[in-house]
Coordinates of C-alpha atoms in Angstrom, one line a residue:
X222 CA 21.2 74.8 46.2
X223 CA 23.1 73.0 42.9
X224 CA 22.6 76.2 40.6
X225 CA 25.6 77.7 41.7
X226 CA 27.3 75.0 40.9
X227 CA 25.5 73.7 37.8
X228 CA 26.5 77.4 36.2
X229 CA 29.7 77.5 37.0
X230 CA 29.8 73.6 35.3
X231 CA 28.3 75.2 32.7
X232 CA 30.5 77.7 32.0
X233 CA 33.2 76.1 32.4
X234 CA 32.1 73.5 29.6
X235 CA 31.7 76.3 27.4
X236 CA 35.2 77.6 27.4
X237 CA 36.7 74.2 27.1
X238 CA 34.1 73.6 23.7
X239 CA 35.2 77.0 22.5
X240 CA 39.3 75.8 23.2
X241 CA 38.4 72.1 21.6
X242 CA 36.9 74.5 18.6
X243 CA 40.4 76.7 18.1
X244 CA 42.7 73.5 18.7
X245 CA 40.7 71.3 16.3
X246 CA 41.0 74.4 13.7
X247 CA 44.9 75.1 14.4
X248 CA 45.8 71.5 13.9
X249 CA 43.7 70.8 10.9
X250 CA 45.4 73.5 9.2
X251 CA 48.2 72.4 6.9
X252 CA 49.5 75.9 6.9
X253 CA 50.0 75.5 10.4
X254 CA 51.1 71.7 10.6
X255 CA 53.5 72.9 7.8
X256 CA 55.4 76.1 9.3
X257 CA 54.8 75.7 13.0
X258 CA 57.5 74.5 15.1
X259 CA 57.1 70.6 16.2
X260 CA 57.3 70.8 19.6
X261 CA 54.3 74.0 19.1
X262 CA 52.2 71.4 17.4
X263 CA 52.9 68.8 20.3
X264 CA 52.0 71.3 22.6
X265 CA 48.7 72.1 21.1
X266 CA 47.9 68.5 20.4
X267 CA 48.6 67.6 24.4
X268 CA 46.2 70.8 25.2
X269 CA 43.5 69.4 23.2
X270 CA 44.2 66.1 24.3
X271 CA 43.8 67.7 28.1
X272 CA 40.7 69.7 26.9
X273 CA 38.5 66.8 25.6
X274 CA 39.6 64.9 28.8
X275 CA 38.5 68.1 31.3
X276 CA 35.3 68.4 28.9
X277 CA 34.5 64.5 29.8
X278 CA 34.8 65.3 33.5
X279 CA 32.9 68.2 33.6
X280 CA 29.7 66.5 31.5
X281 CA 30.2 63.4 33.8
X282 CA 29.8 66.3 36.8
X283 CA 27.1 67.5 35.2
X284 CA 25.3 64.6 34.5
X285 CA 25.4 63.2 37.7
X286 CA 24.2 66.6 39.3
X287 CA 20.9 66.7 36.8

């Protein structure tokens, strides 16, 4: 049975749209560009870099599965 599976895809596509959503809104924010240290805003940049690349893998996964 794939609905164990399929959920926990699901899930886990979830939680990387909600990261994607907080990343996008940290580094759009000039406040933030402006005060933060650079090697913070590297880091954040790599992790949403890394999110949109584990969100591609999962909807391939998913897509393949359905």
């Amino acid at each position: 049975d794939l609905k164990p599976i399929i959920d926990r895809l699901n899930a886990k596509r979830g939680k990387l749209e909600k990261e994607i959503v907080k990343l996008n809104s940290m580094l759009q924010s000039e406040k933030f560009i402006n005060k933060a240290p650079k090697d913070v805003v590297r880091y954040n940049q790599n992790k949403l870099k890394e999110a949109h690349q584990t969100l591609d893998k999962v909807q391939s996964s998913l897509a393949s599965i359905t």
